Short mmCIF file of N, CA and C in Angstrom, two decimals:
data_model
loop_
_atom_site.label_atom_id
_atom_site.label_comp_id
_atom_site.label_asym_id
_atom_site.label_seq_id
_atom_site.Cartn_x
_atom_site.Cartn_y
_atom_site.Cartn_z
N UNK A 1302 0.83 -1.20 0.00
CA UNK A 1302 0.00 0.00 0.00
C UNK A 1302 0.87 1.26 0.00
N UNK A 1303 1.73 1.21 1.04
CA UNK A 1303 3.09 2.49 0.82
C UNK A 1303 3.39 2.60 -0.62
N UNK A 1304 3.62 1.26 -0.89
CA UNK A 1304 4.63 1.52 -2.70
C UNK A 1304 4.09 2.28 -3.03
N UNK A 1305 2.51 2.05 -3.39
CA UNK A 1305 1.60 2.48 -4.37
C UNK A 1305 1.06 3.86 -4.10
N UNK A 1306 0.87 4.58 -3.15
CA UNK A 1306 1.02 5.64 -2.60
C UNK A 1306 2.44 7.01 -2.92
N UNK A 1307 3.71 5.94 -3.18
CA UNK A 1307 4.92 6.81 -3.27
C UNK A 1307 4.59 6.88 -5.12
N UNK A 1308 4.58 5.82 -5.86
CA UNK A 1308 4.48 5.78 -7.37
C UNK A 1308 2.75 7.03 -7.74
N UNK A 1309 1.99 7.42 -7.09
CA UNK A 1309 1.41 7.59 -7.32
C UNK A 1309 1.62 9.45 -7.15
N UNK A 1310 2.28 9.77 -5.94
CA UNK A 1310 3.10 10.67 -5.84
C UNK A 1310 3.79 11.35 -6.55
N UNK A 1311 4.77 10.24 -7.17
CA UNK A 1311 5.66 10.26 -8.06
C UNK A 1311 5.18 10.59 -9.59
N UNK A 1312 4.20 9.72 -9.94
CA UNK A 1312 3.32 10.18 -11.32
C UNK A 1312 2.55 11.26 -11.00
N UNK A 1313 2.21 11.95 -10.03
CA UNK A 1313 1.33 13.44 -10.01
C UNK A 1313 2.24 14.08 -10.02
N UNK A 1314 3.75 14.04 -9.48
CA UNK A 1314 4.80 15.66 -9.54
C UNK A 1314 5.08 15.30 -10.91
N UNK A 1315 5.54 14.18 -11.46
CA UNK A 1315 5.82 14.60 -12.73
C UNK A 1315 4.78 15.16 -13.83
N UNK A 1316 3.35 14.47 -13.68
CA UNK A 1316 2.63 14.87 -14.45
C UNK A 1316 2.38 16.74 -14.71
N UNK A 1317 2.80 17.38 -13.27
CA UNK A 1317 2.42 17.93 -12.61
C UNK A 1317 3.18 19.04 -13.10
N UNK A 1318 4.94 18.61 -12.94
CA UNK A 1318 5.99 19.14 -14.07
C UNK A 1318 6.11 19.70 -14.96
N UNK A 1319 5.25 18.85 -16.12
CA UNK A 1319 5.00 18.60 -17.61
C UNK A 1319 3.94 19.76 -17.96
N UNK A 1320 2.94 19.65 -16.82
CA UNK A 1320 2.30 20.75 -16.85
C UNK A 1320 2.51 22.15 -16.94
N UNK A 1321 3.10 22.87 -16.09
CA UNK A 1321 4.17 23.72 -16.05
C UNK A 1321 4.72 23.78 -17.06
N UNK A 1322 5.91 22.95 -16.98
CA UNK A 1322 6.60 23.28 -18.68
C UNK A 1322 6.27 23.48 -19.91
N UNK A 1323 5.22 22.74 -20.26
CA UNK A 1323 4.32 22.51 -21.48
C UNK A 1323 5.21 21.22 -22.28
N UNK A 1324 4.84 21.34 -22.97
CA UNK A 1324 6.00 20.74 -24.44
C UNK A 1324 6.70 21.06 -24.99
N UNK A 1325 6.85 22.38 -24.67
CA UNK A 1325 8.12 23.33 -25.52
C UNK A 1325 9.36 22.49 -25.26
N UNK A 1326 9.59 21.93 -23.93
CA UNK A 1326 10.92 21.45 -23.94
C UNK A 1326 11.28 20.40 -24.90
N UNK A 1327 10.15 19.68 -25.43
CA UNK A 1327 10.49 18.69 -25.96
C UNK A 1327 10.42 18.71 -27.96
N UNK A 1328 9.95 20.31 -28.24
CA UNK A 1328 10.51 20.88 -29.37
C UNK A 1328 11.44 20.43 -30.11
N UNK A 1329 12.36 20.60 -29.83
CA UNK A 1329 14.14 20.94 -29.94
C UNK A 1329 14.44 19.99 -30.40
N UNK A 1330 13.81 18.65 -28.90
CA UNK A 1330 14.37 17.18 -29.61
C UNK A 1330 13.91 16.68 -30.61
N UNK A 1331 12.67 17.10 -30.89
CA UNK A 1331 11.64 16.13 -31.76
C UNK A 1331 12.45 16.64 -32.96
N UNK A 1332 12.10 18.26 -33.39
CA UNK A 1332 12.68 18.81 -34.62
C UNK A 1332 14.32 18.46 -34.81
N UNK A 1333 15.22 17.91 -34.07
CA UNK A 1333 16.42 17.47 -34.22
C UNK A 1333 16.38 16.48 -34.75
N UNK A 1334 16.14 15.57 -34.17
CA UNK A 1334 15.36 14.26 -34.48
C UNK A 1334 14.84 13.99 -35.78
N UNK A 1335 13.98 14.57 -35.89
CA UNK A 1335 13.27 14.60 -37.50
C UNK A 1335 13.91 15.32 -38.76
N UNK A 1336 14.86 16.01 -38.28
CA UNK A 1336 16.10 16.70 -39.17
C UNK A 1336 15.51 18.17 -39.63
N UNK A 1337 14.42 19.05 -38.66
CA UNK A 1337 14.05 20.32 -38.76
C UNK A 1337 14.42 21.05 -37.68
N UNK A 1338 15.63 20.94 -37.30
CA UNK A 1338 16.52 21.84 -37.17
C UNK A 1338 16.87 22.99 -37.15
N UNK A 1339 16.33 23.82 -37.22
CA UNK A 1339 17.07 25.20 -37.91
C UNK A 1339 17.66 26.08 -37.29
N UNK A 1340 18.16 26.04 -35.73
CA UNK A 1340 19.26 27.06 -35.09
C UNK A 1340 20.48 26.79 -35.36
N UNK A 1341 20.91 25.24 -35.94
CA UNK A 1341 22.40 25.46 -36.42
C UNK A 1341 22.73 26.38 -37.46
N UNK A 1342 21.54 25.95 -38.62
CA UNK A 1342 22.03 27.20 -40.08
C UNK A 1342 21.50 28.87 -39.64
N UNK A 1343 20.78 29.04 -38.62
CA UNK A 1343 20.39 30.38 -38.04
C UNK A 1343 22.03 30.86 -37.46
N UNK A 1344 22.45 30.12 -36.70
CA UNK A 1344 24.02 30.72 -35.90
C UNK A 1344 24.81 30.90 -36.98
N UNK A 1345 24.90 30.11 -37.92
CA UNK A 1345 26.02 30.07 -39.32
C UNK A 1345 25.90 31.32 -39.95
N UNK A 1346 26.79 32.44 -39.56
CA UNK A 1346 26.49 33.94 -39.92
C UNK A 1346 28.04 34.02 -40.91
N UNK A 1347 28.99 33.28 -40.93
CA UNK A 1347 30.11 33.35 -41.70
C UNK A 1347 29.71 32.97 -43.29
N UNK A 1348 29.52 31.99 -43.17
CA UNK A 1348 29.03 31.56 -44.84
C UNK A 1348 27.79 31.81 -45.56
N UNK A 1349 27.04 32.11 -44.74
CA UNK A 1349 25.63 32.99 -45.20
C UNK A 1349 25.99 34.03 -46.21
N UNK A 1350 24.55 33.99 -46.79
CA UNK A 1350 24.44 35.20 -47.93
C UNK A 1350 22.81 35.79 -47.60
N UNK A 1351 23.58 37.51 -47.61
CA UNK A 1351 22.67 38.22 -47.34
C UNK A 1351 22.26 39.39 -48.29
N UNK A 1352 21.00 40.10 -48.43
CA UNK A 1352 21.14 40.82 -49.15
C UNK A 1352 19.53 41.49 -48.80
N UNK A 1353 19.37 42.91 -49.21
CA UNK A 1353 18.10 43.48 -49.21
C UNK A 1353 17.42 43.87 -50.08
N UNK A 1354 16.14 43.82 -50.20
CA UNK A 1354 15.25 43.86 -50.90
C UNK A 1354 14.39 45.25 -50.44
N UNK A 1355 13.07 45.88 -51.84
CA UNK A 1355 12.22 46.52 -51.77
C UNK A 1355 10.69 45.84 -51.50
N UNK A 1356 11.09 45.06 -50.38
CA UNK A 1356 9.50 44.43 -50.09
C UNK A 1356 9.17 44.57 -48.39
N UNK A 1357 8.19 44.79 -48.10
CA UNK A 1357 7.45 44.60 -46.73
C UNK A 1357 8.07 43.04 -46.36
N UNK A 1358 8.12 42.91 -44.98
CA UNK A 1358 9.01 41.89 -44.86
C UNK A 1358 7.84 40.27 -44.76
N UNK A 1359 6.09 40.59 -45.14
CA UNK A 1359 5.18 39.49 -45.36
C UNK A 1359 5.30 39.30 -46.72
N UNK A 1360 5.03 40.60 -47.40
CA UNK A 1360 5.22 40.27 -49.06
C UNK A 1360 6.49 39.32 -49.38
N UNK A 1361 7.64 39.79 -48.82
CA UNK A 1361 8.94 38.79 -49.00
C UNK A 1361 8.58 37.35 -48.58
N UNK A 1362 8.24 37.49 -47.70
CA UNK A 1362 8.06 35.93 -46.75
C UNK A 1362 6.74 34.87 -48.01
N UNK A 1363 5.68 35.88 -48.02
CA UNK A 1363 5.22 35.09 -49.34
C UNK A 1363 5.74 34.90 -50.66
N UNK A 1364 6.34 35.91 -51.33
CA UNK A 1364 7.26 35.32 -52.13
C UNK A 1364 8.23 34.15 -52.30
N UNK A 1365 9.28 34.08 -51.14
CA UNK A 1365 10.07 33.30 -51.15
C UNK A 1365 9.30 31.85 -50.99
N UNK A 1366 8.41 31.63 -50.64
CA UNK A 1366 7.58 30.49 -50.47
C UNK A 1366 7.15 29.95 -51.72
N UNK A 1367 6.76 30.82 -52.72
CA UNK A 1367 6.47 30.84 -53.84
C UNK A 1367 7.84 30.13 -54.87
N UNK A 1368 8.79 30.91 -54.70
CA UNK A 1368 10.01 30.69 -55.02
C UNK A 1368 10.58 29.10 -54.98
N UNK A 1369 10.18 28.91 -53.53
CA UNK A 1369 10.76 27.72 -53.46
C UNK A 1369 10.18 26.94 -54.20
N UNK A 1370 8.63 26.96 -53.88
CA UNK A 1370 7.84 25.93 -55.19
C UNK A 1370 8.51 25.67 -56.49
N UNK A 1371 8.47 26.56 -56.82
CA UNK A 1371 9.18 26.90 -57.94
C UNK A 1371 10.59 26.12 -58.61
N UNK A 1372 11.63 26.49 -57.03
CA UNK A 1372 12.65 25.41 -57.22
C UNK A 1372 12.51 24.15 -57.26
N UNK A 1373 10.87 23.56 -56.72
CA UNK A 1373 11.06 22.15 -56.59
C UNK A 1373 11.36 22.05 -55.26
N UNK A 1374 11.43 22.51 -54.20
CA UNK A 1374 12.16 22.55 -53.03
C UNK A 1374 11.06 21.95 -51.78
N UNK A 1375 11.48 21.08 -51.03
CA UNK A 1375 10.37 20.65 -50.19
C UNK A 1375 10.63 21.83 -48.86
N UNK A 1376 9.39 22.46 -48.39
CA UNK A 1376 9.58 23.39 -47.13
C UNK A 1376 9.17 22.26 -46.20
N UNK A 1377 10.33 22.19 -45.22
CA UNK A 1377 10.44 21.40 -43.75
C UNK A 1377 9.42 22.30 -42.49
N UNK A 1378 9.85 23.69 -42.33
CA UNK A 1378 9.29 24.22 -41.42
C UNK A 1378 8.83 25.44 -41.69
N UNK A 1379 8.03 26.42 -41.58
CA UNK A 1379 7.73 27.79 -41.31
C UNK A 1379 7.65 28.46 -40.21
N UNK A 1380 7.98 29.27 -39.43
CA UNK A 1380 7.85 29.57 -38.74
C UNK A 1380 7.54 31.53 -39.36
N UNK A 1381 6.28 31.63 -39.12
CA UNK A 1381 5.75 33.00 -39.26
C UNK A 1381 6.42 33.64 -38.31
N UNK A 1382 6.39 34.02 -37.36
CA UNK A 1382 6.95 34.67 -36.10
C UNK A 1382 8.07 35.24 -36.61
N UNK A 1383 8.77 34.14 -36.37
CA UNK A 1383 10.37 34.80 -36.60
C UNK A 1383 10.84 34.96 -37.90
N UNK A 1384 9.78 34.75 -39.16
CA UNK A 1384 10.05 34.80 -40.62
C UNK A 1384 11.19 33.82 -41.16
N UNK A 1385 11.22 32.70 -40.47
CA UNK A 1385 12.01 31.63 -41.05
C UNK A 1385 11.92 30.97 -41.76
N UNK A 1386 12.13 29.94 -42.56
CA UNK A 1386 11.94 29.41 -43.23
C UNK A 1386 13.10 27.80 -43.63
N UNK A 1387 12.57 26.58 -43.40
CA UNK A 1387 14.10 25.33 -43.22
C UNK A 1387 13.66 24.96 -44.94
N UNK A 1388 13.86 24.50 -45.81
CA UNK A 1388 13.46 23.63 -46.73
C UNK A 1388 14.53 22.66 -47.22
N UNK A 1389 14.36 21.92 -47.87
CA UNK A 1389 15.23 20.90 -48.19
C UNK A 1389 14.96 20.75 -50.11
N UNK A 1390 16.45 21.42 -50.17
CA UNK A 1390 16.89 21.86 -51.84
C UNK A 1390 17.65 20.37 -52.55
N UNK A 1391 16.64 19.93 -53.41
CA UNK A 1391 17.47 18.48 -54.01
C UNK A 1391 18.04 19.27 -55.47
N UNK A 1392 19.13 18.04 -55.72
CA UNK A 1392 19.50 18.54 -56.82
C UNK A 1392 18.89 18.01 -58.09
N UNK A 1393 17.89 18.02 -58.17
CA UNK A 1393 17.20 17.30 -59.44
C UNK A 1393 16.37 18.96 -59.85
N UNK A 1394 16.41 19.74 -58.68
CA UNK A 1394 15.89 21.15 -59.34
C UNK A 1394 16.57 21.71 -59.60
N UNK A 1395 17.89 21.85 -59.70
CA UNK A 1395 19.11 22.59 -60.19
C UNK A 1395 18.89 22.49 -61.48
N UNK A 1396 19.33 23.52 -62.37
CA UNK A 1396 19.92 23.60 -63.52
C UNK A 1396 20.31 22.54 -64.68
N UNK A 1397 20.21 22.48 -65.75
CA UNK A 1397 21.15 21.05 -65.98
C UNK A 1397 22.00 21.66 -66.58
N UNK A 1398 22.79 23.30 -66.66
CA UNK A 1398 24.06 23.74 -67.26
C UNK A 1398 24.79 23.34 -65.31
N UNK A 1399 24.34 22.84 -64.67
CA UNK A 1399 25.13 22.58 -63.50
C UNK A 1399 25.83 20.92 -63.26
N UNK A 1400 25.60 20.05 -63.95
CA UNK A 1400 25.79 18.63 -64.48
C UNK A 1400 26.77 18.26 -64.35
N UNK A 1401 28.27 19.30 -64.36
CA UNK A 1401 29.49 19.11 -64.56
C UNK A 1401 29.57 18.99 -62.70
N UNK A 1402 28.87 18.99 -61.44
CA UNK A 1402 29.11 19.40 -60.62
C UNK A 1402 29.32 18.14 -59.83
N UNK A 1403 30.28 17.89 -58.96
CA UNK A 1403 29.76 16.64 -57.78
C UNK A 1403 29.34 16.71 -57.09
N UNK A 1404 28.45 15.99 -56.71
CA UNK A 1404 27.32 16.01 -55.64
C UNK A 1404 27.49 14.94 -54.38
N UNK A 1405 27.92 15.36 -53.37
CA UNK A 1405 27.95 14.35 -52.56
C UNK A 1405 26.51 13.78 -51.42
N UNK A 1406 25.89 14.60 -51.81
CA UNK A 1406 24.64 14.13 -51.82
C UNK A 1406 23.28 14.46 -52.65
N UNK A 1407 21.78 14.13 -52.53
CA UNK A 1407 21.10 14.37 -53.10
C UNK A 1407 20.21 15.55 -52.70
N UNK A 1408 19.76 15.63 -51.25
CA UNK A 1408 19.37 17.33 -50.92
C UNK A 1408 19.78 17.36 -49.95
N UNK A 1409 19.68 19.17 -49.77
CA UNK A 1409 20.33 19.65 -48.74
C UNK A 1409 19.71 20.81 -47.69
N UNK A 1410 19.83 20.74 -46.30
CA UNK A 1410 18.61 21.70 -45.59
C UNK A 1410 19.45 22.87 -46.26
N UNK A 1411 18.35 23.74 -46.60
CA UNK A 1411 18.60 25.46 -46.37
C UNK A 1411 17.56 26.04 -45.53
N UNK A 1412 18.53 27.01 -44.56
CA UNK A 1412 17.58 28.36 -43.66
C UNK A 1412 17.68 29.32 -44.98
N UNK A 1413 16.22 30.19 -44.21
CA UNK A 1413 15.94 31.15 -45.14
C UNK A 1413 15.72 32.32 -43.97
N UNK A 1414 16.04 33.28 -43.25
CA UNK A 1414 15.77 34.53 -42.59
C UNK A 1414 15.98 35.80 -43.22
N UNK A 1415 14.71 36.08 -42.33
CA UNK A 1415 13.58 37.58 -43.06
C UNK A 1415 13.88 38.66 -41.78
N UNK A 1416 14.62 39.67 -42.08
CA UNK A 1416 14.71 40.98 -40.74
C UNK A 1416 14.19 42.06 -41.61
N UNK A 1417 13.30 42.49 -40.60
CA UNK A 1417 13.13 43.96 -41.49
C UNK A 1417 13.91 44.97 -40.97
N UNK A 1418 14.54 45.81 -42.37
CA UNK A 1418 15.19 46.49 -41.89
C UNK A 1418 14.65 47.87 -42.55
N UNK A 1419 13.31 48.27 -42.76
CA UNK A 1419 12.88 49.21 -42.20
C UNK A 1419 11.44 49.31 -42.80
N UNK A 1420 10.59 50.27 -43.13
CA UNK A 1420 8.91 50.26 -43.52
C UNK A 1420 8.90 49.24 -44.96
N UNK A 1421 9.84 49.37 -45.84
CA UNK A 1421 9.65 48.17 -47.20
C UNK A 1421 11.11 48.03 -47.30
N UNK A 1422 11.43 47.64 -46.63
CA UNK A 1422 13.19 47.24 -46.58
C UNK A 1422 13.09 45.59 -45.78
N UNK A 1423 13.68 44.43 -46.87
CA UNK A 1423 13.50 43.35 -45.87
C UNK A 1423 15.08 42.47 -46.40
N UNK A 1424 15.82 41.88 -45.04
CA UNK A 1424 17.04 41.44 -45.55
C UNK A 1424 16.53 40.26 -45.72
N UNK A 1425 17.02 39.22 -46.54
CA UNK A 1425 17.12 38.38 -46.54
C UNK A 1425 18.64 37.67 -46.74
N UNK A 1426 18.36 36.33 -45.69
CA UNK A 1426 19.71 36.10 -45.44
C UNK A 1426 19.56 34.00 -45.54
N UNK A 1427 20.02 33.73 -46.03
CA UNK A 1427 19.84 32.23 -46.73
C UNK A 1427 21.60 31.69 -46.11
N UNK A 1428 21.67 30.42 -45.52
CA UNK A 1428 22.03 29.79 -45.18
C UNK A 1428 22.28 27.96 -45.22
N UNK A 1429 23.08 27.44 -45.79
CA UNK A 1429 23.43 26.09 -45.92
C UNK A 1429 24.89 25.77 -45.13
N UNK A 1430 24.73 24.39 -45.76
CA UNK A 1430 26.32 24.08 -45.17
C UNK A 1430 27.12 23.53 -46.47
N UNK A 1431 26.26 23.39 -46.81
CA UNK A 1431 27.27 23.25 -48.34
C UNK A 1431 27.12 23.76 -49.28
N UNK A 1432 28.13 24.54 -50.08
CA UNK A 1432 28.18 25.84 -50.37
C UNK A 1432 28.46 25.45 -52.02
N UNK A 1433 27.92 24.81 -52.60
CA UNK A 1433 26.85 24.69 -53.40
C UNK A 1433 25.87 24.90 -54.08
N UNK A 1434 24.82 24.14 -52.85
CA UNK A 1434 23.48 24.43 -52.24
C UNK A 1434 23.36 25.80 -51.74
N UNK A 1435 24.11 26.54 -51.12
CA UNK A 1435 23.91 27.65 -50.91
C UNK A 1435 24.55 28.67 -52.00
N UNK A 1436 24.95 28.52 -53.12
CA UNK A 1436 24.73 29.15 -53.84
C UNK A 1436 24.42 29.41 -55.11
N UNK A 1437 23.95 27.88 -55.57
CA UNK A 1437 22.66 28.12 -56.31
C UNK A 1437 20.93 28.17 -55.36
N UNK A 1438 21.14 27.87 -54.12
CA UNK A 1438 19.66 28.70 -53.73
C UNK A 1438 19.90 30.05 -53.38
N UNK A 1439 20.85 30.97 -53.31
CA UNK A 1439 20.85 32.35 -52.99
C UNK A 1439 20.97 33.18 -54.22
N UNK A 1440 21.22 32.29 -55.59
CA UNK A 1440 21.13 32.93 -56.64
C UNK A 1440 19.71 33.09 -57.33
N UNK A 1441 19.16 31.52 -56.79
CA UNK A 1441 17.66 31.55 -57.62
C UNK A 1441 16.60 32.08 -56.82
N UNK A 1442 16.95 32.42 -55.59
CA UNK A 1442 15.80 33.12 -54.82
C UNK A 1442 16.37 34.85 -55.03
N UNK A 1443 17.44 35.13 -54.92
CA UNK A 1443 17.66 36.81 -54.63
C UNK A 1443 17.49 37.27 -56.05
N UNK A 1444 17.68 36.33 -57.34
CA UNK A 1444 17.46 36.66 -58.43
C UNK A 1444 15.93 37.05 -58.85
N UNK A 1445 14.97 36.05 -58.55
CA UNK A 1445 13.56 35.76 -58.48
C UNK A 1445 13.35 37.32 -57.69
N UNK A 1446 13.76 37.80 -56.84
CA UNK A 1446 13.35 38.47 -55.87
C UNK A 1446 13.17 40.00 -56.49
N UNK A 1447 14.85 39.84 -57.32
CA UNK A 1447 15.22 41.16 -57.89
C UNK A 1447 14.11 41.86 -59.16
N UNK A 1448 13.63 40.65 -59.69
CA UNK A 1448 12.33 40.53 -60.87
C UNK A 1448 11.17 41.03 -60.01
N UNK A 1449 10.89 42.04 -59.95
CA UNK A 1449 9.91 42.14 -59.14
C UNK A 1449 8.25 42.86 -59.45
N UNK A 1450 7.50 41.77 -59.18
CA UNK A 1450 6.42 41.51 -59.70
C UNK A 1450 5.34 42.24 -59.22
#
């Protein structure tokens, strides 16, 4: 009767815990886990490519969404809030004047971040790890961008 009394204890503080915390804690792992990720290519501020645009920083955010379609590109995550954006760039949407290239794999995550930097001023700043991928997606999105519709 004690045991069952202490386990029962024991499952109300934790339940109890969980409550409190919510699920946020367990965010991080899941999206790690599942390979949506996106604070490693968010910190990666050295090899990034950035650049600004004449758009409100929603008009941009819908565009680039558009864009990606476009590339063929699967979007992993959105996050409205912080104007992010994870997708995963294969190379079967590349170019085929790009053919001569080696590929050591088949796709690759790219971040996409949106700052406004002022009333229709929006940076955009695109991020990979293989630099590649990051720069045929910073050519076909800032290019797309520069066309402006």
């Amino acid at each position: 009767m004690k045991r069952n009394k202490h386990y029962f204890k024991f499952t109300v503080w934790i339940l109890f815990t969980l409550g409190i915390c919510g699920c946020g804690i367990f965010k991080n792992i899941t999206d790690s886990v599942t390979g949506r990720y996106i604070k490693g290519l968010e910190q990666q501020t050295e090899k990034a490519k950035s650049q600004i645009f004449d758009y409100g920083i929603t008009d941009c955010f819908g565009k680039i969404t558009h864009i990606l379609e476009d590339m063929q590109a699967k979007i992993l995550k959105i996050d409205i809030y912080k104007y992010s954006i994870l997708a995963s760039v294969s190379r079967e949407g590349m170019e085929e004047e790009d053919d001569d290239i080696v590929f050591d794999t088949n796709n690759v995550d790219v971040g996409i971040f949106l700052t406004e930097e002022g009333p229709d001023k929006t940076r955009v700043k695109i991020s990979c790890l293989s630099s590649v991928f990051l720069d045929y997606s910073s050519q076909a999105i800032f290019s797309k961008l520069q066309q402006r519709k």
